[in-house]
Every structure is written in structure tokens, then in C-alpha cells.
GROMACS .gro file of C-alpha atoms in nm:
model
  425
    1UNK     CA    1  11.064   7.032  -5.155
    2UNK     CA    2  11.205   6.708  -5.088
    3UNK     CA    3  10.949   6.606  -4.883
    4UNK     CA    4  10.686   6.689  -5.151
    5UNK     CA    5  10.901   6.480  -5.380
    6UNK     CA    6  10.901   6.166  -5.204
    7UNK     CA    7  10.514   6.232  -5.137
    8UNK     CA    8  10.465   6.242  -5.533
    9UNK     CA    9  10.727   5.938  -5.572
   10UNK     CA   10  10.480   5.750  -5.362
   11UNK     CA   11  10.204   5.851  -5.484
   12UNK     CA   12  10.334   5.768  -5.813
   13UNK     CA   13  10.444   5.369  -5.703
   14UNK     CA   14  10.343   5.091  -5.957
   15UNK     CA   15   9.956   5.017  -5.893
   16UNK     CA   16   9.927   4.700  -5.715
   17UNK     CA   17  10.283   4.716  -5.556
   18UNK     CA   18  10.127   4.784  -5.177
   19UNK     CA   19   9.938   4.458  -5.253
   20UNK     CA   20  10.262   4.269  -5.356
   21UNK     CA   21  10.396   4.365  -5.048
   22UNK     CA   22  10.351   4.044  -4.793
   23UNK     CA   23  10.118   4.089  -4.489
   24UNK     CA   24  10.277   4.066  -4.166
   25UNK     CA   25  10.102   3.757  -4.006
   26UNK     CA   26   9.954   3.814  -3.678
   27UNK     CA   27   9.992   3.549  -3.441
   28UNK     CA   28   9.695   3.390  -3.279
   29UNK     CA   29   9.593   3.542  -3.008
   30UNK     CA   30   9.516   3.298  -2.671
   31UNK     CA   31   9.277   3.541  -2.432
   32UNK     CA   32   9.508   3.618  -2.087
   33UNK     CA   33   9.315   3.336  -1.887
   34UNK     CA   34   9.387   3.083  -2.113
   35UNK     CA   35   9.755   3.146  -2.195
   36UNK     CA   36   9.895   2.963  -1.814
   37UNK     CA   37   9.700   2.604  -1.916
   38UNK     CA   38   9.910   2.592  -2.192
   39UNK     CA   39  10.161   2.451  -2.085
   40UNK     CA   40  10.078   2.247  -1.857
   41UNK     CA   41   9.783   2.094  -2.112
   42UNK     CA   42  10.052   1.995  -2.380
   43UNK     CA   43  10.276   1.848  -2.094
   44UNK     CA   44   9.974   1.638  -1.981
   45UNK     CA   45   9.799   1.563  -2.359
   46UNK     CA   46  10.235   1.488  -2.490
   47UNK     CA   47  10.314   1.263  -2.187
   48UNK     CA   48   9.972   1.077  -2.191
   49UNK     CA   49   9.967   0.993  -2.579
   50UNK     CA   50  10.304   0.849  -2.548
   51UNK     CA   51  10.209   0.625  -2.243
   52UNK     CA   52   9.922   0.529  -2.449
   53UNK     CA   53  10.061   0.422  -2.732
   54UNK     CA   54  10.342   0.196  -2.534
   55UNK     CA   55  10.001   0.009  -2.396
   56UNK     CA   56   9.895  -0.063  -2.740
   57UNK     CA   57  10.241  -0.166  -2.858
   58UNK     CA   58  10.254  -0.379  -2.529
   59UNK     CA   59   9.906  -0.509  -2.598
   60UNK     CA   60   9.988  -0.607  -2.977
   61UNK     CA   61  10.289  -0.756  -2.910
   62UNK     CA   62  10.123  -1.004  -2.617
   63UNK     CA   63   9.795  -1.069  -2.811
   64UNK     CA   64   9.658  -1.201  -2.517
   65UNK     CA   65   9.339  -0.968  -2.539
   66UNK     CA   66   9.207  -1.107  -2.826
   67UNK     CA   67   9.194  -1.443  -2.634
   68UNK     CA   68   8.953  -1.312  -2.353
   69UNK     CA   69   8.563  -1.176  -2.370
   70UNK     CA   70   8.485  -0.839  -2.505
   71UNK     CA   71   8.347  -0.757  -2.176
   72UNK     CA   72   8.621  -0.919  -1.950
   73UNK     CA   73   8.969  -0.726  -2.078
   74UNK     CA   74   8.882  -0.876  -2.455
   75UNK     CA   75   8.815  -0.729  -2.763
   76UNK     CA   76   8.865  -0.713  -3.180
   77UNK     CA   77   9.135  -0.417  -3.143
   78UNK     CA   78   9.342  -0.320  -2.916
   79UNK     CA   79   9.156  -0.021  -2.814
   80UNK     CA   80   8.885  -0.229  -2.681
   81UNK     CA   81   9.018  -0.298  -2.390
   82UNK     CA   82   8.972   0.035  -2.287
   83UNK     CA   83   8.574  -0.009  -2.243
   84UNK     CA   84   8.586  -0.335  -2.035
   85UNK     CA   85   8.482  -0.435  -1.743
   86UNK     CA   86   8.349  -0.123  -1.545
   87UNK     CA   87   8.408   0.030  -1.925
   88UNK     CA   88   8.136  -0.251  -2.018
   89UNK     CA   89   7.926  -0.118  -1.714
   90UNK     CA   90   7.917   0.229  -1.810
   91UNK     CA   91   7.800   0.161  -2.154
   92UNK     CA   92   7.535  -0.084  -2.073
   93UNK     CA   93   7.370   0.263  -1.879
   94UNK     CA   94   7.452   0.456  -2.176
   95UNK     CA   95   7.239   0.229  -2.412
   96UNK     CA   96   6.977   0.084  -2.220
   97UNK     CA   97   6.956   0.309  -1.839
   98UNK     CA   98   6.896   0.135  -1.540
   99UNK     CA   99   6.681  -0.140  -1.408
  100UNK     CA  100   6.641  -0.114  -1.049
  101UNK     CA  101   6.430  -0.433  -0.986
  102UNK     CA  102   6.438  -0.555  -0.646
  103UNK     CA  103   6.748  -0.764  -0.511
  104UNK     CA  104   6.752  -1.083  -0.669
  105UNK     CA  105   6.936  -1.337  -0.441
  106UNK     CA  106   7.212  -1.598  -0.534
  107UNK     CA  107   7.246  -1.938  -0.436
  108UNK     CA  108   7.443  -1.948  -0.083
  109UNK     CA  109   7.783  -2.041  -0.054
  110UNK     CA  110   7.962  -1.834  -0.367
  111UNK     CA  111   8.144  -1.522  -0.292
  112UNK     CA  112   7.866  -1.294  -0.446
  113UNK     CA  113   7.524  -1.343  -0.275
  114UNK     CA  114   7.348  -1.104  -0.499
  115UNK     CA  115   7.311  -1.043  -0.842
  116UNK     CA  116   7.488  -0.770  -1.005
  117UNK     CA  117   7.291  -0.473  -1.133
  118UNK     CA  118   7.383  -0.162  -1.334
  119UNK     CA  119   7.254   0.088  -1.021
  120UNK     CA  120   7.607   0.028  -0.929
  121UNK     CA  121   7.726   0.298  -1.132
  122UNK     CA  122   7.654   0.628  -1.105
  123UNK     CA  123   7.453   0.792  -1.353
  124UNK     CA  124   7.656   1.126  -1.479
  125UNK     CA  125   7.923   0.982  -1.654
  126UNK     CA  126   7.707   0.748  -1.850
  127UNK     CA  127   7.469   1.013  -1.916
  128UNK     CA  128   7.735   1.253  -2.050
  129UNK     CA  129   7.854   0.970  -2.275
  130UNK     CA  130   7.441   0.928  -2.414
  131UNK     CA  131   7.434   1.331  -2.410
  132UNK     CA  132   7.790   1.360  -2.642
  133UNK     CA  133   7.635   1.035  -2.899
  134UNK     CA  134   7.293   1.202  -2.960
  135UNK     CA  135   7.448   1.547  -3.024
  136UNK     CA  136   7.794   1.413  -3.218
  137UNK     CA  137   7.644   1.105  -3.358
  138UNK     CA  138   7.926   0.902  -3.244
  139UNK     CA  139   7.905   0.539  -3.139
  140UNK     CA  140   7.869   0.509  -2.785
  141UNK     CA  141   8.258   0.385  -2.756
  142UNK     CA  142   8.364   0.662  -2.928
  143UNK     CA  143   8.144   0.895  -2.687
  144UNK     CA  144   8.291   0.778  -2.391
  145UNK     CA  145   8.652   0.747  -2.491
  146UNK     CA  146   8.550   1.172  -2.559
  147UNK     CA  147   8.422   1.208  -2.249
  148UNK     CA  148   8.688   1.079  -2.051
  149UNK     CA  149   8.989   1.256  -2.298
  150UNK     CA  150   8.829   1.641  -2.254
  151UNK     CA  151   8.749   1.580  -1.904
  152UNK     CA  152   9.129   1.433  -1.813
  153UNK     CA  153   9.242   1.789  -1.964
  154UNK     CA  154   8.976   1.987  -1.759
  155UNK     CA  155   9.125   1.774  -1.456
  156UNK     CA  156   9.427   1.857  -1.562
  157UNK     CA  157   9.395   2.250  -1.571
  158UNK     CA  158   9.240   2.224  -1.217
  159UNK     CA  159   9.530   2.033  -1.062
  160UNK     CA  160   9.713   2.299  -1.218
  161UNK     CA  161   9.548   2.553  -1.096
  162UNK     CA  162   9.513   2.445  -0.745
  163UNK     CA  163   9.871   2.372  -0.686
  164UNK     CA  164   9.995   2.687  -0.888
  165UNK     CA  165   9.797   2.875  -0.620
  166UNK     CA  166  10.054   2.743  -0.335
  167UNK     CA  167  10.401   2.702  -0.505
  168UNK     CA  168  10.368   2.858  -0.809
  169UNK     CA  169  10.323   2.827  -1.216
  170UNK     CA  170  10.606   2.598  -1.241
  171UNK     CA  171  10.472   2.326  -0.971
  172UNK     CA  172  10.158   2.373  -1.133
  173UNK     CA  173  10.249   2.212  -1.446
  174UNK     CA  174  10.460   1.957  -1.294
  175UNK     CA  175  10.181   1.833  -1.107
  176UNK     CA  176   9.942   1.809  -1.433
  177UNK     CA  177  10.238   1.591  -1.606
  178UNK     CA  178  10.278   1.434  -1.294
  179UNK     CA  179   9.884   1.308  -1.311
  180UNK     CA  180   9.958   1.204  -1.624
  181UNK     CA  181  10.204   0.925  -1.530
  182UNK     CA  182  10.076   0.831  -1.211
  183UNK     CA  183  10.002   0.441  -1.111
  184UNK     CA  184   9.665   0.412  -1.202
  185UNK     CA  185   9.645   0.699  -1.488
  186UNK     CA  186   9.545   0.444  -1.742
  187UNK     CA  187   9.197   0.474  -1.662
  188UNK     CA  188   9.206   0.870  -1.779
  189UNK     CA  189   9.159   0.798  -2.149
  190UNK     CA  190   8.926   0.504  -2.098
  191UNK     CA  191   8.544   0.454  -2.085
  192UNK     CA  192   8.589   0.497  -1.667
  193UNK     CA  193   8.446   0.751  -1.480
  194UNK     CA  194   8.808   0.868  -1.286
  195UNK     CA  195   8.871   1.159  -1.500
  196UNK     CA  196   8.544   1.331  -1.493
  197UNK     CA  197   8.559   1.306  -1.070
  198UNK     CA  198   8.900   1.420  -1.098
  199UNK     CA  199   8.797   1.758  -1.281
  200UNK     CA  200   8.486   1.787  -1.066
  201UNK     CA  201   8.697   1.761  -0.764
  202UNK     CA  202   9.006   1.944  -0.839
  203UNK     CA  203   8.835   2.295  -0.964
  204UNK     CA  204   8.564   2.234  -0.676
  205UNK     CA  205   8.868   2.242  -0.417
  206UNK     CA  206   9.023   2.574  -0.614
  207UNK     CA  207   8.673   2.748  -0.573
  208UNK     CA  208   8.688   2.659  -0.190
  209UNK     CA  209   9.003   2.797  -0.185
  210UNK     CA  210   8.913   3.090  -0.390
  211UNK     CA  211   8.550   3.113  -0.155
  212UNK     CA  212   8.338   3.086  -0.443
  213UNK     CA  213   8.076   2.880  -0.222
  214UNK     CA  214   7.841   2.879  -0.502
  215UNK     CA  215   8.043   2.660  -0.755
  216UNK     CA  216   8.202   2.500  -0.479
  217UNK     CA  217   7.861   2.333  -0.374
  218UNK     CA  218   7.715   2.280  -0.713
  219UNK     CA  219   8.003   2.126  -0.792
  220UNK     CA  220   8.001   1.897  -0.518
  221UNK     CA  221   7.671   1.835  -0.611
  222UNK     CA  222   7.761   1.728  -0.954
  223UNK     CA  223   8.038   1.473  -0.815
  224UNK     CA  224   7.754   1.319  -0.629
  225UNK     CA  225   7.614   1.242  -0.908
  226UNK     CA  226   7.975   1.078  -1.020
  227UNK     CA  227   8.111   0.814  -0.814
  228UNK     CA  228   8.058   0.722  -0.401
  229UNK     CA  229   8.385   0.817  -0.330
  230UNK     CA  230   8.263   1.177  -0.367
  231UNK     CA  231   8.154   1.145   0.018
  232UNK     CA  232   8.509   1.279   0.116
  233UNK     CA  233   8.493   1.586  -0.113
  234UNK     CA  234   8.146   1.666   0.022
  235UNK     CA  235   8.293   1.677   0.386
  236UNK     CA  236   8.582   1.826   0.302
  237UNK     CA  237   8.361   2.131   0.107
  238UNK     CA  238   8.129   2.120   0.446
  239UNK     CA  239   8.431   2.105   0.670
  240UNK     CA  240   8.557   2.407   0.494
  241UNK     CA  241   8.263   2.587   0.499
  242UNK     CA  242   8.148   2.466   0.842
  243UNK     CA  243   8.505   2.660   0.957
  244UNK     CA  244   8.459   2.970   0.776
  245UNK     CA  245   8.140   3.006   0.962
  246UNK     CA  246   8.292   2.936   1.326
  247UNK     CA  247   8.561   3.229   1.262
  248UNK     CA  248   8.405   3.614   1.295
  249UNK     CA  249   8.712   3.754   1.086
  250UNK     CA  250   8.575   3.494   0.762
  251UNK     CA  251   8.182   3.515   0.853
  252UNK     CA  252   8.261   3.897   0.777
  253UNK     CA  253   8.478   3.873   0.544
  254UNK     CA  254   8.290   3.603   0.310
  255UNK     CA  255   7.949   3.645   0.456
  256UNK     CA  256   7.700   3.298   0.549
  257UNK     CA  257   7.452   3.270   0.292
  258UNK     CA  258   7.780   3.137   0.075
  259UNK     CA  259   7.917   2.879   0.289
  260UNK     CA  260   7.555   2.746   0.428
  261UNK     CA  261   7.464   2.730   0.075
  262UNK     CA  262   7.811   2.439  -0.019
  263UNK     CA  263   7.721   2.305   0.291
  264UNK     CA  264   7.317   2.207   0.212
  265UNK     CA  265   7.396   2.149  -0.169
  266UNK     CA  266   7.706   1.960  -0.170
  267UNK     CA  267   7.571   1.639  -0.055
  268UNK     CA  268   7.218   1.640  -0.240
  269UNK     CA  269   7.341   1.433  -0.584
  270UNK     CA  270   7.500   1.127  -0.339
  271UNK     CA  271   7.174   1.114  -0.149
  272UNK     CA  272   6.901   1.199  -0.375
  273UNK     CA  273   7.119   0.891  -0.618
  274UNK     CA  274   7.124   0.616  -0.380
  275UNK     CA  275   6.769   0.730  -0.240
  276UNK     CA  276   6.610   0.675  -0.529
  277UNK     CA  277   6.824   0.305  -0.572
  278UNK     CA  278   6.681   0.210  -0.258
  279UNK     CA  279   6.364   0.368  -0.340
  280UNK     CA  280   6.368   0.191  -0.700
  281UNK     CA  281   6.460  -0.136  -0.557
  282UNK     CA  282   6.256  -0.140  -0.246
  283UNK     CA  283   6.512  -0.128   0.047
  284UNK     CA  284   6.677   0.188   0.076
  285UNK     CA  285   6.987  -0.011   0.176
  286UNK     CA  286   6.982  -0.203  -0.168
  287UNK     CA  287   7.274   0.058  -0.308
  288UNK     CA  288   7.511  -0.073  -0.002
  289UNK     CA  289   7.406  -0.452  -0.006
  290UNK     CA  290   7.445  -0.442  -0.383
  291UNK     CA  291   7.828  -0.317  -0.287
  292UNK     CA  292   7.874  -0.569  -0.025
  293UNK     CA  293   7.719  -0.895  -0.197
  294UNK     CA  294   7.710  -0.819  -0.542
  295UNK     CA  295   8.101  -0.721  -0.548
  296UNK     CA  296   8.224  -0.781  -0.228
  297UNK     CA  297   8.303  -0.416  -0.211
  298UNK     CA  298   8.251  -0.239   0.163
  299UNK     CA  299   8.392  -0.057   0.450
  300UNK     CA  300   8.579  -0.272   0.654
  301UNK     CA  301   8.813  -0.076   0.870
  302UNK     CA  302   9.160  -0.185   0.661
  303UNK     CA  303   9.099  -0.564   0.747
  304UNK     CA  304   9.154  -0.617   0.393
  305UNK     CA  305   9.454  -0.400   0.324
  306UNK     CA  306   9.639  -0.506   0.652
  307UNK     CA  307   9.539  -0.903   0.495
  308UNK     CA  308   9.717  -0.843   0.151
  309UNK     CA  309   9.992  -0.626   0.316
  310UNK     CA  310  10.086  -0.976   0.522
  311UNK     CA  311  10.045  -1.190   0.282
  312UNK     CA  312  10.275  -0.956   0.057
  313UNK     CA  313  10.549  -0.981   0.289
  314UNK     CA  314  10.566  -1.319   0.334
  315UNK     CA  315  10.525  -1.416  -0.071
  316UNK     CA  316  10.145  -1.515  -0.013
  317UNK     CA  317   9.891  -1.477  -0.220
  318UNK     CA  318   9.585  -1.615   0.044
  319UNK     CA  319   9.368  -1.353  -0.002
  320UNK     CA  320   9.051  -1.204  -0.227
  321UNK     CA  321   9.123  -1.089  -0.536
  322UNK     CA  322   9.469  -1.146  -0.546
  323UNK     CA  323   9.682  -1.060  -0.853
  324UNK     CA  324  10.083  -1.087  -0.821
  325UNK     CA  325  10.198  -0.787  -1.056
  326UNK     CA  326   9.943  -0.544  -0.953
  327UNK     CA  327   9.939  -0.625  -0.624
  328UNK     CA  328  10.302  -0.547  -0.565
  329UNK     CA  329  10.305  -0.221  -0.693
  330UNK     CA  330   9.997  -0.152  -0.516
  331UNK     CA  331  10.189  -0.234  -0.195
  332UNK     CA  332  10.457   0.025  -0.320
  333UNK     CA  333  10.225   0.285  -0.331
  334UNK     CA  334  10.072   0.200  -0.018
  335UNK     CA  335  10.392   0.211   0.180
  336UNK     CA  336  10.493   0.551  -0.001
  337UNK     CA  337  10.184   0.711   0.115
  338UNK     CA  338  10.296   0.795   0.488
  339UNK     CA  339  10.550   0.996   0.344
  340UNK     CA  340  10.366   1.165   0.051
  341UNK     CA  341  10.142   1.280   0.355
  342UNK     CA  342  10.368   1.391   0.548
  343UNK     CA  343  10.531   1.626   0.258
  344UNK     CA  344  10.200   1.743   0.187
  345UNK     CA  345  10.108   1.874   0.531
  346UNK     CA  346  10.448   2.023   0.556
  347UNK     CA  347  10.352   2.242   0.293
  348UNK     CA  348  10.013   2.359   0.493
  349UNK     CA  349   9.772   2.305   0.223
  350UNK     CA  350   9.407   2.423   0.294
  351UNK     CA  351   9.196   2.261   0.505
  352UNK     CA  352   8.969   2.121   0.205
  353UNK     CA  353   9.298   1.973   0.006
  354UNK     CA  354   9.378   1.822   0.362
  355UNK     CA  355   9.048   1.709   0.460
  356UNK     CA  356   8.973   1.556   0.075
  357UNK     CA  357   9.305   1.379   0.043
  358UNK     CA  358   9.245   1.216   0.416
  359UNK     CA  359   8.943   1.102   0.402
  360UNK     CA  360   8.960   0.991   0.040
  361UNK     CA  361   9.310   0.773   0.109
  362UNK     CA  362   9.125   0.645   0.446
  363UNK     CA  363   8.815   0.518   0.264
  364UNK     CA  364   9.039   0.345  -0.023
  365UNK     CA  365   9.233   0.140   0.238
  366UNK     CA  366   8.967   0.113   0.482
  367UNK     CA  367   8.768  -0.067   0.228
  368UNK     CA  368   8.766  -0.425   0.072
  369UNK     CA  369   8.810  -0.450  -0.278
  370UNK     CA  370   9.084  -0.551  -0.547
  371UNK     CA  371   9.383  -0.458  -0.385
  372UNK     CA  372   9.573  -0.431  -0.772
  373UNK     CA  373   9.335  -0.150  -0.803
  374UNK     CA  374   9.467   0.092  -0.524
  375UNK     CA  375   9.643   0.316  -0.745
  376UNK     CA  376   9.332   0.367  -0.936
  377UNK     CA  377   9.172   0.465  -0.662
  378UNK     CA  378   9.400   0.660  -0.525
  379UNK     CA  379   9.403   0.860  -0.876
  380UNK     CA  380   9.181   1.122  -0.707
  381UNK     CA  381   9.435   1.216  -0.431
  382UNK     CA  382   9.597   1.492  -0.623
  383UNK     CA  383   9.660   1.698  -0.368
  384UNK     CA  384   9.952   1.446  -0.297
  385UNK     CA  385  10.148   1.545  -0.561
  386UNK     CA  386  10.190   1.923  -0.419
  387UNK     CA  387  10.540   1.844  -0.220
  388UNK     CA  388  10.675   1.634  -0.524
  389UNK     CA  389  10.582   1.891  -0.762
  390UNK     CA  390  10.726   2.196  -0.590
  391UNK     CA  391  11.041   1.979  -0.527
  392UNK     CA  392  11.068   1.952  -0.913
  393UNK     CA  393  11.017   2.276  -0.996
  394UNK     CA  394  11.371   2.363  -0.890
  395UNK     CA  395  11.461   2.130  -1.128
  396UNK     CA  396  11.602   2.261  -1.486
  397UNK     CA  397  11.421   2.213  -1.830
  398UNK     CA  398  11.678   1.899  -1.940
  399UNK     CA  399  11.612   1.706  -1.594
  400UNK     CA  400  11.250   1.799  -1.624
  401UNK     CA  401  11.272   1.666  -2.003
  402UNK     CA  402  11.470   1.332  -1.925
  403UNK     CA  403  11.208   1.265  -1.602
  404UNK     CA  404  10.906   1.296  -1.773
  405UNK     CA  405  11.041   1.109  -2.109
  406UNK     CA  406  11.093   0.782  -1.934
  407UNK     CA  407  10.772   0.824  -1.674
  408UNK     CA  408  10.603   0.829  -2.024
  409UNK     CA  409  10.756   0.516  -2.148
  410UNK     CA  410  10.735   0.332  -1.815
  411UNK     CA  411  10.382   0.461  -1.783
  412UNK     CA  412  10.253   0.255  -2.086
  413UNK     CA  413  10.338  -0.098  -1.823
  414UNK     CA  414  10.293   0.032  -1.486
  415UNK     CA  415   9.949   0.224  -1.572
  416UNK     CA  416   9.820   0.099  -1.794
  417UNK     CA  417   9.954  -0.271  -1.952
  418UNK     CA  418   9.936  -0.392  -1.595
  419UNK     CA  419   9.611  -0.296  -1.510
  420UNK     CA  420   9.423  -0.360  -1.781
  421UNK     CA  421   9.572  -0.693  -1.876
  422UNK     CA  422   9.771  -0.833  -1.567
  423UNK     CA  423   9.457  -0.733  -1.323
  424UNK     CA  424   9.126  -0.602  -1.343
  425UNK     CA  425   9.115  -0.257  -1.366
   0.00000   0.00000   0.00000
């Protein structure tokens, strides 16, 4: 009877009351393989903005920019300076493509023999940056600063996810923050192609690890198609692969149409690109002569490094392309690298984190050019911050928060001010 009661009482409520009643909001929902890049994401986007904006408080309160060339570290705003030099480079391909005519020589006696041309620079980045204009209808500027922002986060997630693989979620976001603040890591939100090879190269070494030989070769590809430097992820993917296939337990276990596959696509972008240079120009050495004489960029066995390393210790400065500021912290990362190594093989990465990092560091100091630009270079290595990040993980949430407050702070000089203004990034 009771029952029936409070049925009718119900039944009887005020119309419109149920309505009154406020809905329980339902939290957005993040799908399960999304919900881990969280974290590290807002570490990496948080710690980057505020490194960014010290470099534009450091660069208004110098002014020097607006006293140089739009193209040479100059510009209107502040935020030109992030698509100079190379930036300048990129853009020039964006608007107008390339124009491989043949090398056209110098007079003797300067330190460039040959004439700069835009074949210099790889074509994906600059293509991505015409692809996102045409479809957004941004300026080119905007376009690349786009490019390089989304593909810094994609980086990001993969540097997570490779080093969350081998010591665990926590490491894994360290590491992302950790790429965030690194010397050099003012070229990730600039019109420079760093952050795009970065992303190419980190989730490429994750599907190696994961034997996905597929992605791992297309993606290999792709970086061809990104910077030179991509020659040590191709071997590294072909090492890899090239090792799975010697072993009888992997061959069965992962099969050999897979890693044969990595091995014949990976290298295909770098050598169809700088065929067709040397094609296009009419000496299929032009790409590397253009290097040599046209920026006095080549391979020369760490002659150049050991040079500035000398002249460092002594308070020199006879040598190409010196710059004090840059130079010296350069040398600081340069001397810190033995050790990063040796932390990182004491943690046994895989053989492609191993055989990237290696031949990637070995190619950056075997090889002349401006020695303030190391840590860019070196931007790629991520695999180096594996030991550091696992060490940090032990580390509680207020350490973690004071750390990464003043890397973000410092990070607006050291990355970016002092690159971009005090060298040439």
C-alpha cells in the first residue's frame, strides 16, 4: 500500500519538476590511448610557452633585433626572429620551390666558393608549411610557426612513448619536459625543420622497437625527405632490421618480408632527394659541394670540434664561426656527453636507440660547422635523456615542480635568447 502510495505521489510531482532537476554533467571522455600523452603534452606545451615568452621579454628588453635584417636575426616584432636565417630558407621553398641551376662559382679566395642555393634544404618541411597555407589560408609565417608547434607535440608523445616503454610512465613524461628545456629547444616553435625530424624519428624508433617494420621504414623514408642527418636513423632502422634477420628465434618470430621491407625503404627519400639535386644541377655531387663551399659545412673527422675545444681552453677564439656565449655552452654540452652515454648504455636501450644516438652525436662532432649550434644539433639525440629521466622519476611532485619551473625560466636565455640573438641559430 505504501509502495503504491509513493508510486501515485510520484506520479503526481509538479509537471516540469524532473526538468528543474540539474543534469549531472558528464565529463569528457579522452579514448584509453590518448589518456597517457596527457600529461606529458601539458608538461611539454606549459614548460615551452613559458621559455618562450622569457625570449620575447629578453628580446624586447635588448631591442637589438630590430637593428639587424629581416633575414639575418632581424625583424618588425619580436616573433620574427623566429623565421630567420635557415627560417628565411625554408620559406623562400615554401613560396617560390627550388631552382636547381647548375653550380655557379665564386670568386677565389672568400670562405664560400659557391653560391648558395635553396636545394640545401630539404623539401618536406617546406612543403608541409605550402600544404598547411593553401588548406588554412594562413600566411606562410604563420604556416610554419604551425607546423613546427603540432609537430614538437607529436615529438613529444614519441619521446614519451619510447622511454615509457623502458622505465616507465613517469620517465616518460620527464623526458618530454625534459625536451622541452634542452640547449637547443628554441628551434621547436620556430620556422626550423628540428621538430618535425624529431617526431619522425622518435615514433620511427618506438615502431622498431615495437617490430612494426612497415611504419618503421616508411617512416624512415619520410625523414629522408627531412633533413641529411636522417642518414643515422636509416642505419640504425637497417641495423635493426639487418639483426632481426641474422637471429632464427626473431626471423620466426617477426618473419622477413617486414624487416627487408625497413631495410629497402628506409633510405629511398635521402637518395631519391639528393639524386635528383645532382641530377637537377648536373653533377650528382652538387648536393655535397653545395655543403662544403656554399656553407663550409662537411665531414671532417672532428678536426673542427677538437679546433674550437683548444681554442676554448685556452680563451681563444681562432677559429670558424666563432661566437663566445654560444660557444661555451656548446663546449658544456660537449664535455657532458661522455657521460650522458655512458648512463644511457647502462640502461641497455635497443639497438636502434643505441645505434641512432651514436651515429647521430658522431656525425654532429665529426663535422664542421658553427660550433654555437651543437646543441641544436644535438636536439635529435633523445634517446640521451633516458638515464636522466628515470633518475628523476624517483623524484617527488614538489622537486619535479621546482626543477622544471626554473629550467623554464633559464630556458628562455640558454635556448633560445642565446641562439637566436648571441649566435646564429
Amino acid at each position: 500500500m505504501s509502495t503504491a502510495s509513493s508510486d501515485a505521489a510520484t506520479d503526481s510531482a509538479v509537471p516540469g519538476e524532473q526538468e528543474a532537476r540539474p543534469r549531472r554533467v558528464r565529463r569528457l571522455a579522452l579514448p584509453a590511448g590518448v589518456r597517457p600523452y596527457l600529461a606529458p603534452l601539458i608538461l611539454y606545451g606549459v614548460t615551452k610557452l613559458v621559455g618562450l615568452t622569457v625570449f620575447a621579454f629578453l628580446l624586447e628588453a635588448a631591442g637589438d633585433y630590430r637593428k639587424k635584417e629581416p633575414r639575418f636575426g632581424g625583424g618588425a616584432h619580436w616573433w620574427d626572429v623566429l623565421a630567420t636565417w635557415d627560417g628565411w630558407w625554408y620559406l623562400q621553398v615554401a613560396e617560390k620551390g627550388y631552382d636547381p641551376r647548375p653550380l655557379e662559382r665564386l670568386d677565389p679566395g672568400g670562405l664560400f666558393t659557391v653560391k648558395q642555393n635553396s636545394v640545401a634544404f630539404f623539401p618536406l618541411y617546406p612543403g608541409l608549411i605550402r600544404g598547411v597555407s593553401e588548406v588554412t589560408g594562413l600566411g606562410l609565417f604563420g604556416s610554419g610557426i604551425l607546423v613546427s608547434v603540432v609537430a614538437s607535440f607529436v615529438a613529444a608523445a614519441g619521446i614519451y612513448a619510447v622511454v615509457s616503454l623502458l622505465a616507465g610512465a613517469r620517465a616518460g613524461t620527464i623526458a618530454a619536459g625534459l625536451w622541452a628545456v634542452a640547449p637547443g629547444a628554441g628551434v621547436e616553435w620556430a620556422v626550423y625543420s628540428e621538430s618535425l625530424f624529431v617526431a619522425i624519428a622518435a615514433w620511427c624508433c618506438y615502431c622498431v622497437m615495437k617490430r612494426r617494420w612497415v611504419a618503421a621504414g616508411l617512416l624512415a623514408f619520410v625523414a629522408g625527405l627531412n633533413r641529411p642527418t636522417s642518414a643515422a636513423l636509416i642505419g640504425a632502422v637497417g641495423l635493426a632490421a639487418l639483426v632481426t634477420l641474422a637471429r632464427r628465434e626473431s626471423r620466426r618470430e617477426h618473419g622477413v618480408a617486414g624487416p627487408v621491407y625497413a631495410m629497402v625503404a628506409a633510405p629511398l627519400g635521402l637518395l631519391t632527394y639528393v639524386t635528383w639535386v645532382g641530377l637537377s644541377m648536373g653533377d650528382l655531387t652538387a648536393y655535397f659541394t653545395l655543403q662544403r663551399e656554399g656553407w663550409a659545412h662537411y665531414f671532417d673527422f672532428g678536426a673542427y670540434t677538437l679546433d674550437v675545444l683548444g681554442n676554448t681552453a685556452v680563451g681563444h677564439h681562432n677559429y670558424l664561426f666563432a661566437f663566445s656565449v654560444p660557444d661555451l655552452l656548446a663546449v658544456q654540452l660537449v664535455l657532458a656527453l661522455p657521460f650522458l652515454i655512458a648512463l644511457m648504455l647502462r640502461k641497455k636501450p635497443p639497438l636502434v636507440l643505441v645505434a641512432y644516438t651514436l651515429a647521430s652525436i658522431v656525425t654532429v662532432l665529426g663535422t664542421q660547422q658553427m660550433f654555437g649550434n651543437t646543441p641544436r644539433y644535438l636536439l635529435p639525440c633523445f634517446p640521451l635523456l633516458l638515464a636522466p629521466a628515470a633518475a628523476m622519476s624517483r623524484l617527488k611532485l614538489p622537486s619535479l615542480v621546482v626543477f622544471f619551473s626554473t629550467a623554464a625560466l633559464a630556458s628562455g636565455w640558454y635556448a633560445h635568447y642565446v641562439m637566436f640573438e648571441l649566435g646564429i641559430p
